[in-house]
Structure formats: C-alpha cells, structure tokens
C-alpha cells in the first residue's frame, strides 16, 4: 500500500477554485471529444486543445504556488532533516518533469532523416539572433 504523505489542508476557497477550474477543463475536453467524433475541422480542434492546455497550465501554476507557500515552506522549516530533503527532492522532480515535457519527452513526428533535419532546423530557427547594427532607431 502506498503511504500517504501528511498534507496541510488547502483553504476552502482555493480548493473550490481549483475544483471549478478542473470541472471546466473536464467539460472542455468532452467538447473536444465531440468535435473529433464529428470530424470537426482540425484547426478548430487544435484551438480548443490549446485552450485546454492553457487552462491546465493555470491550474498547475495555482497548485504549485499553494505547494510552495504552504506545504514546501512547512517541510523546510520543520525539525526533520528527512522531511526537508524529501521536500527539496520532490520540488526538483516537479521541475525536472516539467523540463522534460517542454523539451518534448516524445519523439519528433516522423522517423526519416529528413524529418530529423527539419526538426533540427526548427530548433535552430527558434534561437534568438543578435540585432544587426545600424537598425536601432538612433
């Protein structure tokens, strides 16, 4: 059996807000499901999927903010060295997982070497480029 960690109760107003946000996301996902079943136009489905992703990002931010302000601080200020180490390790794992997701923890679309070259070119084109001299509006 998995041992449940002791958690600080979340303020009722915050919990209600997070639950409402999740219910909204759930309804939105059901809408996307219906769109796919009805063969809706791909860009319209993608727009809805991106809206859901933004809503999930907001939910995650609010939950992380609560965790840092309450749970993490409580553990770090506590007397137990093991609790402090666990809290820091958990926080690092959260950011490590987030970084993997942002890097695209999945393979790029396609498997051919041309696809890999296109993917690499896209990565290079996303890098910031220095501003050319003489175009600064002086």
PDB file of N, CA and C in Angstrom, residues 1-84:
ATOM      1  N   UNK A   1       0.832  -1.184   0.000  1.00  0.00           N
ATOM      2  CA  UNK A   1       0.000   0.000   0.000  1.00  0.00           C
ATOM      3  C   UNK A   1       0.877   1.248   0.000  1.00  0.00           C
ATOM      4  N   UNK A   2       0.502   2.245  -0.794  1.00  0.00           N
ATOM      5  CA  UNK A   2       1.261   3.481  -0.895  1.00  0.00           C
ATOM      6  C   UNK A   2       0.994   4.323   0.341  1.00  0.00           C
ATOM      7  N   UNK A   3       2.081   4.808   0.946  1.00  0.00           N
ATOM      8  CA  UNK A   3       1.942   5.630   2.138  1.00  0.00           C
ATOM      9  C   UNK A   3       1.551   7.047   1.733  1.00  0.00           C
ATOM     10  N   UNK A   4       0.477   7.535   2.313  1.00  0.00           N
ATOM     11  CA  UNK A   4       0.007   8.888   2.026  1.00  0.00           C
ATOM     12  C   UNK A   4       0.798   9.880   2.868  1.00  0.00           C
ATOM     13  N   UNK A   5       1.279  10.918   2.225  1.00  0.00           N
ATOM     14  CA  UNK A   5       2.032  11.941   2.936  1.00  0.00           C
ATOM     15  C   UNK A   5       1.068  12.845   3.694  1.00  0.00           C
ATOM     16  N   UNK A   6       1.524  13.377   4.791  1.00  0.00           N
ATOM     17  CA  UNK A   6       0.725  14.322   5.558  1.00  0.00           C
ATOM     18  C   UNK A   6       0.697  15.631   4.780  1.00  0.00           C
ATOM     19  N   UNK A   7      -0.483  16.162   4.590  1.00  0.00           N
ATOM     20  CA  UNK A   7      -0.613  17.411   3.840  1.00  0.00           C
ATOM     21  C   UNK A   7      -1.326  18.457   4.681  1.00  0.00           C
ATOM     22  N   UNK A   8      -0.982  19.697   4.429  1.00  0.00           N
ATOM     23  CA  UNK A   8      -1.678  20.801   5.081  1.00  0.00           C
ATOM     24  C   UNK A   8      -2.998  20.995   4.352  1.00  0.00           C
ATOM     25  N   UNK A   9      -4.089  21.151   5.068  1.00  0.00           N
ATOM     26  CA  UNK A   9      -5.369  21.352   4.390  1.00  0.00           C
ATOM     27  C   UNK A   9      -5.344  22.617   3.538  1.00  0.00           C
ATOM     28  N   UNK A  10      -5.921  22.507   2.365  1.00  0.00           N
ATOM     29  CA  UNK A  10      -5.992  23.640   1.454  1.00  0.00           C
ATOM     30  C   UNK A  10      -7.167  24.524   1.875  1.00  0.00           C
ATOM     31  N   UNK A  11      -6.983  25.839   1.878  1.00  0.00           N
ATOM     32  CA  UNK A  11      -8.103  26.718   2.209  1.00  0.00           C
ATOM     33  C   UNK A  11      -9.305  26.417   1.301  1.00  0.00           C
ATOM     34  N   UNK A  12     -10.496  26.432   1.895  1.00  0.00           N
ATOM     35  CA  UNK A  12     -11.726  26.062   1.176  1.00  0.00           C
ATOM     36  C   UNK A  12     -11.915  26.856  -0.108  1.00  0.00           C
ATOM     37  N   UNK A  13     -11.657  28.158  -0.058  1.00  0.00           N
ATOM     38  CA  UNK A  13     -11.861  28.995  -1.238  1.00  0.00           C
ATOM     39  C   UNK A  13     -10.913  28.591  -2.362  1.00  0.00           C
ATOM     40  N   UNK A  14      -9.664  28.290  -2.015  1.00  0.00           N
ATOM     41  CA  UNK A  14      -8.694  27.880  -3.035  1.00  0.00           C
ATOM     42  C   UNK A  14      -9.079  26.526  -3.620  1.00  0.00           C
ATOM     43  N   UNK A  15      -9.447  25.592  -2.740  1.00  0.00           N
ATOM     44  CA  UNK A  15      -9.833  24.266  -3.197  1.00  0.00           C
ATOM     45  C   UNK A  15     -11.047  24.352  -4.119  1.00  0.00           C
ATOM     46  N   UNK A  16     -12.016  25.168  -3.749  1.00  0.00           N
ATOM     47  CA  UNK A  16     -13.215  25.338  -4.574  1.00  0.00           C
ATOM     48  C   UNK A  16     -12.842  25.914  -5.941  1.00  0.00           C
ATOM     49  N   UNK A  17     -11.926  26.860  -5.956  1.00  0.00           N
ATOM     50  CA  UNK A  17     -11.484  27.449  -7.221  1.00  0.00           C
ATOM     51  C   UNK A  17     -10.784  26.445  -8.112  1.00  0.00           C
ATOM     52  N   UNK A  18      -9.914  25.629  -7.511  1.00  0.00           N
ATOM     53  CA  UNK A  18      -9.206  24.614  -8.290  1.00  0.00           C
ATOM     54  C   UNK A  18     -10.172  23.557  -8.818  1.00  0.00           C
ATOM     55  N   UNK A  19     -11.118  23.148  -7.977  1.00  0.00           N
ATOM     56  CA  UNK A  19     -12.101  22.154  -8.428  1.00  0.00           C
ATOM     57  C   UNK A  19     -12.963  22.708  -9.557  1.00  0.00           C
ATOM     58  N   UNK A  20     -13.352  23.960  -9.449  1.00  0.00           N
ATOM     59  CA  UNK A  20     -14.144  24.586 -10.513  1.00  0.00           C
ATOM     60  C   UNK A  20     -13.349  24.630 -11.816  1.00  0.00           C
ATOM     61  N   UNK A  21     -12.073  24.972 -11.710  1.00  0.00           N
ATOM     62  CA  UNK A  21     -11.215  25.024 -12.900  1.00  0.00           C
ATOM     63  C   UNK A  21     -11.114  23.628 -13.533  1.00  0.00           C
ATOM     64  N   UNK A  22     -10.944  22.598 -12.705  1.00  0.00           N
ATOM     65  CA  UNK A  22     -10.859  21.231 -13.230  1.00  0.00           C
ATOM     66  C   UNK A  22     -12.160  20.795 -13.891  1.00  0.00           C
ATOM     67  N   UNK A  23     -13.278  21.178 -13.312  1.00  0.00           N
ATOM     68  CA  UNK A  23     -14.571  20.823 -13.922  1.00  0.00           C
ATOM     69  C   UNK A  23     -14.747  21.517 -15.265  1.00  0.00           C
ATOM     70  N   UNK A  24     -14.300  22.742 -15.353  1.00  0.00           N
ATOM     71  CA  UNK A  24     -14.363  23.472 -16.619  1.00  0.00           C
ATOM     72  C   UNK A  24     -13.487  22.782 -17.664  1.00  0.00           C
ATOM     73  N   UNK A  25     -12.282  22.404 -17.252  1.00  0.00           N
ATOM     74  CA  UNK A  25     -11.365  21.695 -18.157  1.00  0.00           C
ATOM     75  C   UNK A  25     -11.994  20.380 -18.611  1.00  0.00           C
ATOM     76  N   UNK A  26     -12.582  19.663 -17.676  1.00  0.00           N
ATOM     77  CA  UNK A  26     -13.222  18.389 -17.995  1.00  0.00           C
ATOM     78  C   UNK A  26     -14.319  18.581 -19.050  1.00  0.00           C
ATOM     79  N   UNK A  27     -15.142  19.595 -18.873  1.00  0.00           N
ATOM     80  CA  UNK A  27     -16.198  19.871 -19.839  1.00  0.00           C
ATOM     81  C   UNK A  27     -15.634  20.255 -21.197  1.00  0.00           C
ATOM     82  N   UNK A  28     -14.567  21.034 -21.175  1.00  0.00           N
ATOM     83  CA  UNK A  28     -13.924  21.457 -22.412  1.00  0.00           C
ATOM     84  C   UNK A  28     -13.350  20.244 -23.151  1.00  0.00           C
ATOM     85  N   UNK A  29     -12.743  19.328 -22.425  1.00  0.00           N
ATOM     86  CA  UNK A  29     -12.183  18.124 -23.047  1.00  0.00           C
ATOM     87  C   UNK A  29     -13.300  17.283 -23.657  1.00  0.00           C
ATOM     88  N   UNK A  30     -14.427  17.197 -22.966  1.00  0.00           N
ATOM     89  CA  UNK A  30     -15.569  16.470 -23.538  1.00  0.00           C
ATOM     90  C   UNK A  30     -16.029  17.128 -24.842  1.00  0.00           C
ATOM     91  N   UNK A  31     -15.993  18.441 -24.885  1.00  0.00           N
ATOM     92  CA  UNK A  31     -16.341  19.159 -26.109  1.00  0.00           C
ATOM     93  C   UNK A  31     -15.391  18.831 -27.249  1.00  0.00           C
ATOM     94  N   UNK A  32     -14.097  18.750 -26.935  1.00  0.00           N
ATOM     95  CA  UNK A  32     -13.107  18.385 -27.951  1.00  0.00           C
ATOM     96  C   UNK A  32     -13.359  16.958 -28.438  1.00  0.00           C
ATOM     97  N   UNK A  33     -13.694  16.075 -27.525  1.00  0.00           N
ATOM     98  CA  UNK A  33     -14.015  14.697 -27.890  1.00  0.00           C
ATOM     99  C   UNK A  33     -15.170  14.668 -28.893  1.00  0.00           C
ATOM    100  N   UNK A  34     -16.198  15.450 -28.609  1.00  0.00           N
ATOM    101  CA  UNK A  34     -17.355  15.513 -29.529  1.00  0.00           C
ATOM    102  C   UNK A  34     -16.935  16.088 -30.886  1.00  0.00           C
ATOM    103  N   UNK A  35     -16.040  17.086 -30.862  1.00  0.00           N
ATOM    104  CA  UNK A  35     -15.571  17.669 -32.120  1.00  0.00           C
ATOM    105  C   UNK A  35     -14.844  16.634 -32.964  1.00  0.00           C
ATOM    106  N   UNK A  36     -13.994  15.850 -32.339  1.00  0.00           N
ATOM    107  CA  UNK A  36     -13.251  14.820 -33.070  1.00  0.00           C
ATOM    108  C   UNK A  36     -14.209  13.764 -33.601  1.00  0.00           C
ATOM    109  N   UNK A  37     -15.161  13.349 -32.769  1.00  0.00           N
ATOM    110  CA  UNK A  37     -16.149  12.358 -33.216  1.00  0.00           C
ATOM    111  C   UNK A  37     -16.946  12.872 -34.410  1.00  0.00           C
ATOM    112  N   UNK A  38     -17.180  14.184 -34.453  1.00  0.00           N
ATOM    113  CA  UNK A  38     -17.962  14.782 -35.535  1.00  0.00           C
ATOM    114  C   UNK A  38     -17.090  15.213 -36.719  1.00  0.00           C
ATOM    115  N   UNK A  39     -15.819  14.846 -36.701  1.00  0.00           N
ATOM    116  CA  UNK A  39     -14.884  15.205 -37.774  1.00  0.00           C
ATOM    117  C   UNK A  39     -14.800  16.717 -37.984  1.00  0.00           C
ATOM    118  N   UNK A  40     -14.682  17.460 -36.893  1.00  0.00           N
ATOM    119  CA  UNK A  40     -14.555  18.916 -36.979  1.00  0.00           C
ATOM    120  C   UNK A  40     -13.236  19.272 -37.663  1.00  0.00           C
ATOM    121  N   UNK A  41     -13.181  20.482 -38.171  1.00  0.00           N
ATOM    122  CA  UNK A  41     -12.006  20.990 -38.868  1.00  0.00           C
ATOM    123  C   UNK A  41     -10.816  21.039 -37.904  1.00  0.00           C
ATOM    124  N   UNK A  42      -9.715  20.439 -38.328  1.00  0.00           N
ATOM    125  CA  UNK A  42      -8.541  20.267 -37.447  1.00  0.00           C
ATOM    126  C   UNK A  42      -8.092  21.550 -36.740  1.00  0.00           C
ATOM    127  N   UNK A  43      -7.946  22.685 -37.445  1.00  0.00           N
ATOM    128  CA  UNK A  43      -7.514  23.901 -36.736  1.00  0.00           C
ATOM    129  C   UNK A  43      -8.473  24.318 -35.618  1.00  0.00           C
ATOM    130  N   UNK A  44      -9.756  24.068 -35.795  1.00  0.00           N
ATOM    131  CA  UNK A  44     -10.714  24.395 -34.735  1.00  0.00           C
ATOM    132  C   UNK A  44     -10.509  23.493 -33.523  1.00  0.00           C
ATOM    133  N   UNK A  45     -10.259  22.204 -33.775  1.00  0.00           N
ATOM    134  CA  UNK A  45      -9.999  21.267 -32.679  1.00  0.00           C
ATOM    135  C   UNK A  45      -8.697  21.647 -31.978  1.00  0.00           C
ATOM    136  N   UNK A  46      -7.678  21.983 -32.761  1.00  0.00           N
ATOM    137  CA  UNK A  46      -6.393  22.380 -32.182  1.00  0.00           C
ATOM    138  C   UNK A  46      -6.522  23.632 -31.330  1.00  0.00           C
ATOM    139  N   UNK A  47      -7.321  24.583 -31.771  1.00  0.00           N
ATOM    140  CA  UNK A  47      -7.531  25.806 -30.983  1.00  0.00           C
ATOM    141  C   UNK A  47      -8.145  25.465 -29.633  1.00  0.00           C
ATOM    142  N   UNK A  48      -9.105  24.556 -29.637  1.00  0.00           N
ATOM    143  CA  UNK A  48      -9.731  24.152 -28.378  1.00  0.00           C
ATOM    144  C   UNK A  48      -8.748  23.387 -27.497  1.00  0.00           C
ATOM    145  N   UNK A  49      -7.939  22.533 -28.104  1.00  0.00           N
ATOM    146  CA  UNK A  49      -6.941  21.771 -27.339  1.00  0.00           C
ATOM    147  C   UNK A  49      -5.922  22.715 -26.701  1.00  0.00           C
ATOM    148  N   UNK A  50      -5.522  23.753 -27.424  1.00  0.00           N
ATOM    149  CA  UNK A  50      -4.573  24.719 -26.863  1.00  0.00           C
ATOM    150  C   UNK A  50      -5.209  25.497 -25.720  1.00  0.00           C
ATOM    151  N   UNK A  51      -6.504  25.785 -25.820  1.00  0.00           N
ATOM    152  CA  UNK A  51      -7.200  26.471 -24.727  1.00  0.00           C
ATOM    153  C   UNK A  51      -7.216  25.589 -23.481  1.00  0.00           C
ATOM    154  N   UNK A  52      -7.423  24.298 -23.664  1.00  0.00           N
ATOM    155  CA  UNK A  52      -7.392  23.370 -22.533  1.00  0.00           C
ATOM    156  C   UNK A  52      -5.994  23.342 -21.925  1.00  0.00           C
ATOM    157  N   UNK A  53      -4.972  23.317 -22.774  1.00  0.00           N
ATOM    158  CA  UNK A  53      -3.604  23.301 -22.264  1.00  0.00           C
ATOM    159  C   UNK A  53      -3.319  24.546 -21.432  1.00  0.00           C
ATOM    160  N   UNK A  54      -3.776  25.701 -21.892  1.00  0.00           N
ATOM    161  CA  UNK A  54      -3.581  26.940 -21.114  1.00  0.00           C
ATOM    162  C   UNK A  54      -4.304  26.856 -19.773  1.00  0.00           C
ATOM    163  N   UNK A  55      -5.511  26.287 -19.778  1.00  0.00           N
ATOM    164  CA  UNK A  55      -6.268  26.146 -18.526  1.00  0.00           C
ATOM    165  C   UNK A  55      -5.556  25.188 -17.573  1.00  0.00           C
ATOM    166  N   UNK A  56      -4.993  24.123 -18.105  1.00  0.00           N
ATOM    167  CA  UNK A  56      -4.236  23.183 -17.267  1.00  0.00           C
ATOM    168  C   UNK A  56      -2.991  23.869 -16.718  1.00  0.00           C
ATOM    169  N   UNK A  57      -2.340  24.665 -17.550  1.00  0.00           N
ATOM    170  CA  UNK A  57      -1.158  25.409 -17.084  1.00  0.00           C
ATOM    171  C   UNK A  57      -1.522  26.347 -15.936  1.00  0.00           C
ATOM    172  N   UNK A  58      -2.651  27.041 -16.043  1.00  0.00           N
ATOM    173  CA  UNK A  58      -3.089  27.936 -14.954  1.00  0.00           C
ATOM    174  C   UNK A  58      -3.380  27.133 -13.687  1.00  0.00           C
ATOM    175  N   UNK A  59      -4.067  25.996 -13.849  1.00  0.00           N
ATOM    176  CA  UNK A  59      -4.344  25.125 -12.706  1.00  0.00           C
ATOM    177  C   UNK A  59      -3.032  24.694 -12.057  1.00  0.00           C
ATOM    178  N   UNK A  60      -2.089  24.227 -12.857  1.00  0.00           N
ATOM    179  CA  UNK A  60      -0.802  23.754 -12.335  1.00  0.00           C
ATOM    180  C   UNK A  60      -0.057  24.861 -11.609  1.00  0.00           C
ATOM    181  N   UNK A  61      -0.084  26.064 -12.166  1.00  0.00           N
ATOM    182  CA  UNK A  61       0.589  27.190 -11.525  1.00  0.00           C
ATOM    183  C   UNK A  61      -0.016  27.486 -10.157  1.00  0.00           C
ATOM    184  N   UNK A  62      -1.346  27.531 -10.096  1.00  0.00           N
ATOM    185  CA  UNK A  62      -2.011  27.816  -8.819  1.00  0.00           C
ATOM    186  C   UNK A  62      -1.706  26.741  -7.779  1.00  0.00           C
ATOM    187  N   UNK A  63      -1.707  25.492  -8.202  1.00  0.00           N
ATOM    188  CA  UNK A  63      -1.417  24.398  -7.274  1.00  0.00           C
ATOM    189  C   UNK A  63       0.040  24.443  -6.825  1.00  0.00           C
ATOM    190  N   UNK A  64       0.952  24.719  -7.745  1.00  0.00           N
ATOM    191  CA  UNK A  64       2.363  24.831  -7.386  1.00  0.00           C
ATOM    192  C   UNK A  64       2.579  26.004  -6.434  1.00  0.00           C
ATOM    193  N   UNK A  65       1.909  27.106  -6.692  1.00  0.00           N
ATOM    194  CA  UNK A  65       2.021  28.269  -5.812  1.00  0.00           C
ATOM    195  C   UNK A  65       1.589  27.902  -4.384  1.00  0.00           C
ATOM    196  N   UNK A  66       0.456  27.212  -4.259  1.00  0.00           N
ATOM    197  CA  UNK A  66      -0.007  26.768  -2.935  1.00  0.00           C
ATOM    198  C   UNK A  66       1.028  25.840  -2.301  1.00  0.00           C
ATOM    199  N   UNK A  67       1.534  24.896  -3.086  1.00  0.00           N
ATOM    200  CA  UNK A  67       2.505  23.949  -2.549  1.00  0.00           C
ATOM    201  C   UNK A  67       3.741  24.672  -2.020  1.00  0.00           C
ATOM    202  N   UNK A  68       4.246  25.626  -2.796  1.00  0.00           N
ATOM    203  CA  UNK A  68       5.446  26.355  -2.362  1.00  0.00           C
ATOM    204  C   UNK A  68       5.186  27.205  -1.128  1.00  0.00           C
ATOM    205  N   UNK A  69       4.051  27.883  -1.106  1.00  0.00           N
ATOM    206  CA  UNK A  69       3.752  28.792   0.003  1.00  0.00           C
ATOM    207  C   UNK A  69       3.377  28.068   1.289  1.00  0.00           C
ATOM    208  N   UNK A  70       2.808  26.875   1.187  1.00  0.00           N
ATOM    209  CA  UNK A  70       2.318  26.194   2.379  1.00  0.00           C
ATOM    210  C   UNK A  70       3.090  24.900   2.647  1.00  0.00           C
ATOM    211  N   UNK A  71       2.923  23.935   1.778  1.00  0.00           N
ATOM    212  CA  UNK A  71       3.485  22.593   2.027  1.00  0.00           C
ATOM    213  C   UNK A  71       5.015  22.610   2.077  1.00  0.00           C
ATOM    214  N   UNK A  72       5.627  23.203   1.051  1.00  0.00           N
ATOM    215  CA  UNK A  72       7.080  23.216   0.966  1.00  0.00           C
ATOM    216  C   UNK A  72       7.688  23.989   2.130  1.00  0.00           C
ATOM    217  N   UNK A  73       7.169  25.173   2.399  1.00  0.00           N
ATOM    218  CA  UNK A  73       7.694  26.002   3.489  1.00  0.00           C
ATOM    219  C   UNK A  73       7.566  25.283   4.821  1.00  0.00           C
ATOM    220  N   UNK A  74       6.433  24.612   5.044  1.00  0.00           N
ATOM    221  CA  UNK A  74       6.232  23.866   6.296  1.00  0.00           C
ATOM    222  C   UNK A  74       7.282  22.782   6.449  1.00  0.00           C
ATOM    223  N   UNK A  75       7.544  22.045   5.368  1.00  0.00           N
ATOM    224  CA  UNK A  75       8.539  20.966   5.424  1.00  0.00           C
ATOM    225  C   UNK A  75       9.943  21.496   5.636  1.00  0.00           C
ATOM    226  N   UNK A  76      10.293  22.565   4.931  1.00  0.00           N
ATOM    227  CA  UNK A  76      11.650  23.111   5.022  1.00  0.00           C
ATOM    228  C   UNK A  76      11.913  23.732   6.382  1.00  0.00           C
ATOM    229  N   UNK A  77      10.905  24.313   6.992  1.00  0.00           N
ATOM    230  CA  UNK A  77      11.077  24.943   8.304  1.00  0.00           C
ATOM    231  C   UNK A  77      10.958  23.945   9.456  1.00  0.00           C
ATOM    232  N   UNK A  78      10.551  22.718   9.145  1.00  0.00           N
ATOM    233  CA  UNK A  78      10.359  21.713  10.190  1.00  0.00           C
ATOM    234  C   UNK A  78      11.660  21.222  10.789  1.00  0.00           C
ATOM    235  N   UNK A  79      11.537  20.386  11.829  1.00  0.00           N
ATOM    236  CA  UNK A  79      12.699  19.867  12.539  1.00  0.00           C
ATOM    237  C   UNK A  79      13.313  18.648  11.858  1.00  0.00           C
ATOM    238  N   UNK A  80      12.581  17.969  11.014  1.00  0.00           N
ATOM    239  CA  UNK A  80      13.050  16.732  10.417  1.00  0.00           C
ATOM    240  C   UNK A  80      13.906  16.994   9.182  1.00  0.00           C
ATOM    241  N   UNK A  81      15.158  16.556   9.284  1.00  0.00           N
ATOM    242  CA  UNK A  81      16.082  16.676   8.151  1.00  0.00           C
ATOM    243  C   UNK A  81      15.559  15.859   6.971  1.00  0.00           C
ATOM    244  N   UNK A  82      14.976  14.685   7.244  1.00  0.00           N
ATOM    245  CA  UNK A  82      14.438  13.824   6.177  1.00  0.00           C
ATOM    246  C   UNK A  82      13.279  14.509   5.456  1.00  0.00           C
ATOM    247  N   UNK A  83      12.406  15.187   6.191  1.00  0.00           N
ATOM    248  CA  UNK A  83      11.291  15.907   5.566  1.00  0.00           C
ATOM    249  C   UNK A  83      11.796  17.046   4.684  1.00  0.00           C
ATOM    250  N   UNK A  84      12.831  17.752   5.149  1.00  0.00           N
ATOM    251  CA  UNK A  84      13.392  18.837   4.342  1.00  0.00           C
ATOM    252  C   UNK A  84      13.993  18.289   3.051  1.00  0.00           C
TER     253      UNK A  84
END
